[in-house]
Amino acid sequence: CGAQRTLLYLGRIHPIKGLDYLVTAWSKVEAEFVDWHLRIVGPGEPEHIQSLRNAIGKLGVRRVSIEGPVFDADKWRLIFAVDLSILPSHSENFGIAVAESLACGRPVITTKGTPWKDVETQKCGWWIDTGPASIEAALRVALGTPVEVLDEMGARGAAWVKQSFSWDGIGEEMARVYRWVCLGAARPDCVALD
């Protein structure tokens, strides 16, 4: 058994986040990946937290923890300290946890319930169907990925987020839109006409 490695869910603990699917999927892979631990961290509804704890007990998983929220510098230290992040949501309009993980150089697994399909095109994570079987399949691949490859994926994600989601990146994109509208330059990729 090597050094402890961590898969992190960071966010609100709520049924829409798909954590029941994550716990089910984790129960299928935990025995194969003995050096990995799943941390579920965030504020939540007490009934849902208890429901997840009950599922964890019923499934007999051992290397999973449900923890309270972290804020400010503690949150950033946590993200930097993990190997991989996951957001298994049924539906998200953005999914800030994905952007934060990528900004910290951590690759992500997220579902098609989020708008993060470019984690695959940018080669910094996995964008999968929602459900325990899809999460299980992604976990088998991601948890089996060598740490060096995960680090490379994380570095690509950090560069992408800096380019596309920082104020400098957003400002440059807006300038491309103005050049297109006002000067007849080529339509920027951020403008969809469909």
PDB file of C-alpha atoms in Angstrom, residues 7-137:
ATOM      1  CA  LEU A   7     -10.542  11.992  -4.118  1.00  0.00           C
ATOM      2  CA  LEU A   8     -12.459  15.112  -3.061  1.00  0.00           C
ATOM      3  CA  TYR A   9     -16.054  16.191  -3.396  1.00  0.00           C
ATOM      4  CA  LEU A  10     -16.258  19.791  -2.180  1.00  0.00           C
ATOM      5  CA  GLY A  11     -19.611  21.518  -2.149  1.00  0.00           C
ATOM      6  CA  ARG A  12     -23.110  21.521  -0.793  1.00  0.00           C
ATOM      7  CA  ILE A  13     -24.271  18.111   0.412  1.00  0.00           C
ATOM      8  CA  HIS A  14     -27.669  17.950  -1.287  1.00  0.00           C
ATOM      9  CA  PRO A  15     -29.552  15.277  -3.313  1.00  0.00           C
ATOM     10  CA  ILE A  16     -29.024  17.171  -6.607  1.00  0.00           C
ATOM     11  CA  LYS A  17     -25.260  16.697  -6.251  1.00  0.00           C
ATOM     12  CA  GLY A  18     -25.414  12.944  -7.003  1.00  0.00           C
ATOM     13  CA  LEU A  19     -23.526  11.926  -3.875  1.00  0.00           C
ATOM     14  CA  ASP A  20     -25.685   8.823  -3.453  1.00  0.00           C
ATOM     15  CA  TYR A  21     -24.439   7.695  -6.884  1.00  0.00           C
ATOM     16  CA  LEU A  22     -20.873   8.526  -5.868  1.00  0.00           C
ATOM     17  CA  VAL A  23     -21.094   6.469  -2.668  1.00  0.00           C
ATOM     18  CA  THR A  24     -22.578   3.531  -4.606  1.00  0.00           C
ATOM     19  CA  ALA A  25     -19.836   3.740  -7.232  1.00  0.00           C
ATOM     20  CA  TRP A  26     -17.168   4.092  -4.534  1.00  0.00           C
ATOM     21  CA  SER A  27     -18.410   0.879  -2.902  1.00  0.00           C
ATOM     22  CA  LYS A  28     -17.624  -0.985  -6.150  1.00  0.00           C
ATOM     23  CA  VAL A  29     -14.035   0.293  -6.484  1.00  0.00           C
ATOM     24  CA  GLU A  30     -12.812   0.882  -2.938  1.00  0.00           C
ATOM     25  CA  ALA A  31     -11.312  -2.611  -2.512  1.00  0.00           C
ATOM     26  CA  GLU A  32      -9.290  -2.259  -5.744  1.00  0.00           C
ATOM     27  CA  PHE A  33      -7.754   1.111  -4.906  1.00  0.00           C
ATOM     28  CA  VAL A  34      -6.571   0.652  -1.329  1.00  0.00           C
ATOM     29  CA  ASP A  35      -4.422   3.779  -1.304  1.00  0.00           C
ATOM     30  CA  TRP A  36      -7.360   6.090  -2.100  1.00  0.00           C
ATOM     31  CA  HIS A  37      -9.732   7.833   0.328  1.00  0.00           C
ATOM     32  CA  LEU A  38     -12.940   9.678  -0.605  1.00  0.00           C
ATOM     33  CA  ARG A  39     -13.632  12.913   1.270  1.00  0.00           C
ATOM     34  CA  ILE A  40     -17.066  14.524   1.001  1.00  0.00           C
ATOM     35  CA  VAL A  41     -16.702  18.044   2.375  1.00  0.00           C
ATOM     36  CA  GLY A  42     -19.273  20.790   2.703  1.00  0.00           C
ATOM     37  CA  PRO A  43     -22.403  22.112   4.353  1.00  0.00           C
ATOM     38  CA  GLY A  44     -25.542  20.083   3.994  1.00  0.00           C
ATOM     39  CA  GLU A  45     -29.030  19.169   4.942  1.00  0.00           C
ATOM     40  CA  PRO A  46     -28.864  16.976   8.069  1.00  0.00           C
ATOM     41  CA  GLU A  47     -31.373  14.464   6.659  1.00  0.00           C
ATOM     42  CA  HIS A  48     -29.364  13.991   3.474  1.00  0.00           C
ATOM     43  CA  ILE A  49     -26.076  13.723   5.361  1.00  0.00           C
ATOM     44  CA  GLN A  50     -27.642  11.018   7.553  1.00  0.00           C
ATOM     45  CA  SER A  51     -28.986   9.252   4.471  1.00  0.00           C
ATOM     46  CA  LEU A  52     -25.474   9.186   2.992  1.00  0.00           C
ATOM     47  CA  ARG A  53     -24.011   7.938   6.279  1.00  0.00           C
ATOM     48  CA  ASN A  54     -26.634   5.171   6.323  1.00  0.00           C
ATOM     49  CA  ALA A  55     -25.748   4.196   2.742  1.00  0.00           C
ATOM     50  CA  ILE A  56     -22.039   4.158   3.616  1.00  0.00           C
ATOM     51  CA  GLY A  57     -22.754   1.849   6.555  1.00  0.00           C
ATOM     52  CA  LYS A  58     -25.049  -0.418   4.548  1.00  0.00           C
ATOM     53  CA  LEU A  59     -22.540  -0.697   1.704  1.00  0.00           C
ATOM     54  CA  GLY A  60     -19.716  -1.360   4.149  1.00  0.00           C
ATOM     55  CA  VAL A  61     -17.332   1.191   2.675  1.00  0.00           C
ATOM     56  CA  ARG A  62     -14.543   2.246   5.004  1.00  0.00           C
ATOM     57  CA  ARG A  63     -12.368   4.860   3.323  1.00  0.00           C
ATOM     58  CA  VAL A  64     -14.957   7.592   2.925  1.00  0.00           C
ATOM     59  CA  SER A  65     -15.575  10.530   5.225  1.00  0.00           C
ATOM     60  CA  ILE A  66     -18.267  13.178   5.368  1.00  0.00           C
ATOM     61  CA  GLU A  67     -16.902  16.407   6.793  1.00  0.00           C
ATOM     62  CA  GLY A  68     -18.251  19.864   7.519  1.00  0.00           C
ATOM     63  CA  PRO A  69     -17.577  22.909   5.378  1.00  0.00           C
ATOM     64  CA  VAL A  70     -14.211  24.609   5.008  1.00  0.00           C
ATOM     65  CA  PHE A  71     -13.708  28.243   4.071  1.00  0.00           C
ATOM     66  CA  ASP A  72     -11.156  30.739   2.856  1.00  0.00           C
ATOM     67  CA  ALA A  73      -7.522  29.633   3.127  1.00  0.00           C
ATOM     68  CA  ASP A  74      -8.523  26.257   4.608  1.00  0.00           C
ATOM     69  CA  LYS A  75     -10.570  25.512   1.491  1.00  0.00           C
ATOM     70  CA  TRP A  76      -7.679  26.322  -0.841  1.00  0.00           C
ATOM     71  CA  ARG A  77      -5.237  24.261   1.241  1.00  0.00           C
ATOM     72  CA  LEU A  78      -7.645  21.329   1.030  1.00  0.00           C
ATOM     73  CA  ILE A  79      -7.986  21.528  -2.754  1.00  0.00           C
ATOM     74  CA  PHE A  80      -4.233  21.816  -3.262  1.00  0.00           C
ATOM     75  CA  ALA A  81      -3.683  18.782  -0.997  1.00  0.00           C
ATOM     76  CA  VAL A  82      -5.866  16.300  -2.922  1.00  0.00           C
ATOM     77  CA  ASP A  83      -5.084  14.261  -6.019  1.00  0.00           C
ATOM     78  CA  LEU A  84      -8.400  14.446  -7.840  1.00  0.00           C
ATOM     79  CA  SER A  85     -11.793  16.157  -7.496  1.00  0.00           C
ATOM     80  CA  ILE A  86     -15.272  14.998  -8.423  1.00  0.00           C
ATOM     81  CA  LEU A  87     -18.603  16.735  -9.000  1.00  0.00           C
ATOM     82  CA  PRO A  88     -21.226  14.041  -9.771  1.00  0.00           C
ATOM     83  CA  SER A  89     -24.181  16.459 -10.017  1.00  0.00           C
ATOM     84  CA  HIS A  90     -27.463  15.795 -11.726  1.00  0.00           C
ATOM     85  CA  SER A  91     -27.634  19.477 -12.725  1.00  0.00           C
ATOM     86  CA  GLU A  92     -25.381  22.528 -12.419  1.00  0.00           C
ATOM     87  CA  ASN A  93     -25.548  25.900 -14.130  1.00  0.00           C
ATOM     88  CA  PHE A  94     -21.763  26.313 -13.702  1.00  0.00           C
ATOM     89  CA  GLY A  95     -20.190  24.156 -11.005  1.00  0.00           C
ATOM     90  CA  ILE A  96     -17.659  26.468  -9.352  1.00  0.00           C
ATOM     91  CA  ALA A  97     -16.026  23.484  -7.614  1.00  0.00           C
ATOM     92  CA  VAL A  98     -14.765  22.311 -11.016  1.00  0.00           C
ATOM     93  CA  ALA A  99     -13.217  25.703 -11.810  1.00  0.00           C
ATOM     94  CA  GLU A 100     -11.641  25.924  -8.357  1.00  0.00           C
ATOM     95  CA  SER A 101     -10.142  22.436  -8.588  1.00  0.00           C
ATOM     96  CA  LEU A 102      -8.759  23.077 -12.049  1.00  0.00           C
ATOM     97  CA  ALA A 103      -7.374  26.453 -10.964  1.00  0.00           C
ATOM     98  CA  CYS A 104      -5.471  24.576  -8.224  1.00  0.00           C
ATOM     99  CA  GLY A 105      -4.064  22.147 -10.770  1.00  0.00           C
ATOM    100  CA  ARG A 106      -6.299  19.233  -9.834  1.00  0.00           C
ATOM    101  CA  PRO A 107      -7.969  17.130 -12.533  1.00  0.00           C
ATOM    102  CA  VAL A 108     -11.694  16.514 -12.204  1.00  0.00           C
ATOM    103  CA  ILE A 109     -14.414  14.003 -12.875  1.00  0.00           C
ATOM    104  CA  THR A 110     -17.771  15.611 -13.534  1.00  0.00           C
ATOM    105  CA  THR A 111     -21.038  14.633 -15.148  1.00  0.00           C
ATOM    106  CA  LYS A 112     -22.911  15.761 -18.199  1.00  0.00           C
ATOM    107  CA  GLY A 113     -25.276  17.431 -15.736  1.00  0.00           C
ATOM    108  CA  THR A 114     -22.611  20.152 -15.617  1.00  0.00           C
ATOM    109  CA  PRO A 115     -21.472  22.408 -18.481  1.00  0.00           C
ATOM    110  CA  TRP A 116     -17.859  21.218 -18.245  1.00  0.00           C
ATOM    111  CA  LYS A 117     -17.528  19.125 -21.436  1.00  0.00           C
ATOM    112  CA  ASP A 118     -14.241  20.870 -22.235  1.00  0.00           C
ATOM    113  CA  VAL A 119     -12.472  19.069 -19.381  1.00  0.00           C
ATOM    114  CA  GLU A 120     -12.159  16.260 -21.940  1.00  0.00           C
ATOM    115  CA  THR A 121     -11.100  18.405 -24.894  1.00  0.00           C
ATOM    116  CA  GLN A 122      -8.564  20.169 -22.661  1.00  0.00           C
ATOM    117  CA  LYS A 123      -7.412  16.757 -21.336  1.00  0.00           C
ATOM    118  CA  CYS A 124      -7.771  17.759 -17.698  1.00  0.00           C
ATOM    119  CA  GLY A 125     -10.522  15.418 -16.578  1.00  0.00           C
ATOM    120  CA  TRP A 126     -13.497  13.232 -17.398  1.00  0.00           C
ATOM    121  CA  TRP A 127     -16.996  14.397 -18.454  1.00  0.00           C
ATOM    122  CA  ILE A 128     -19.315  11.432 -17.957  1.00  0.00           C
ATOM    123  CA  ASP A 129     -22.941  10.388 -17.933  1.00  0.00           C
ATOM    124  CA  THR A 130     -24.802  10.776 -14.656  1.00  0.00           C
ATOM    125  CA  GLY A 131     -25.301   7.595 -12.661  1.00  0.00           C
ATOM    126  CA  PRO A 132     -23.453   5.078 -10.538  1.00  0.00           C
ATOM    127  CA  ALA A 133     -22.273   2.891 -13.435  1.00  0.00           C
ATOM    128  CA  SER A 134     -20.703   5.825 -15.273  1.00  0.00           C
ATOM    129  CA  ILE A 135     -19.122   7.139 -12.090  1.00  0.00           C
ATOM    130  CA  GLU A 136     -17.764   3.667 -11.293  1.00  0.00           C
ATOM    131  CA  ALA A 137     -16.217   3.354 -14.766  1.00  0.00           C
TER     132      ALA A 137
END
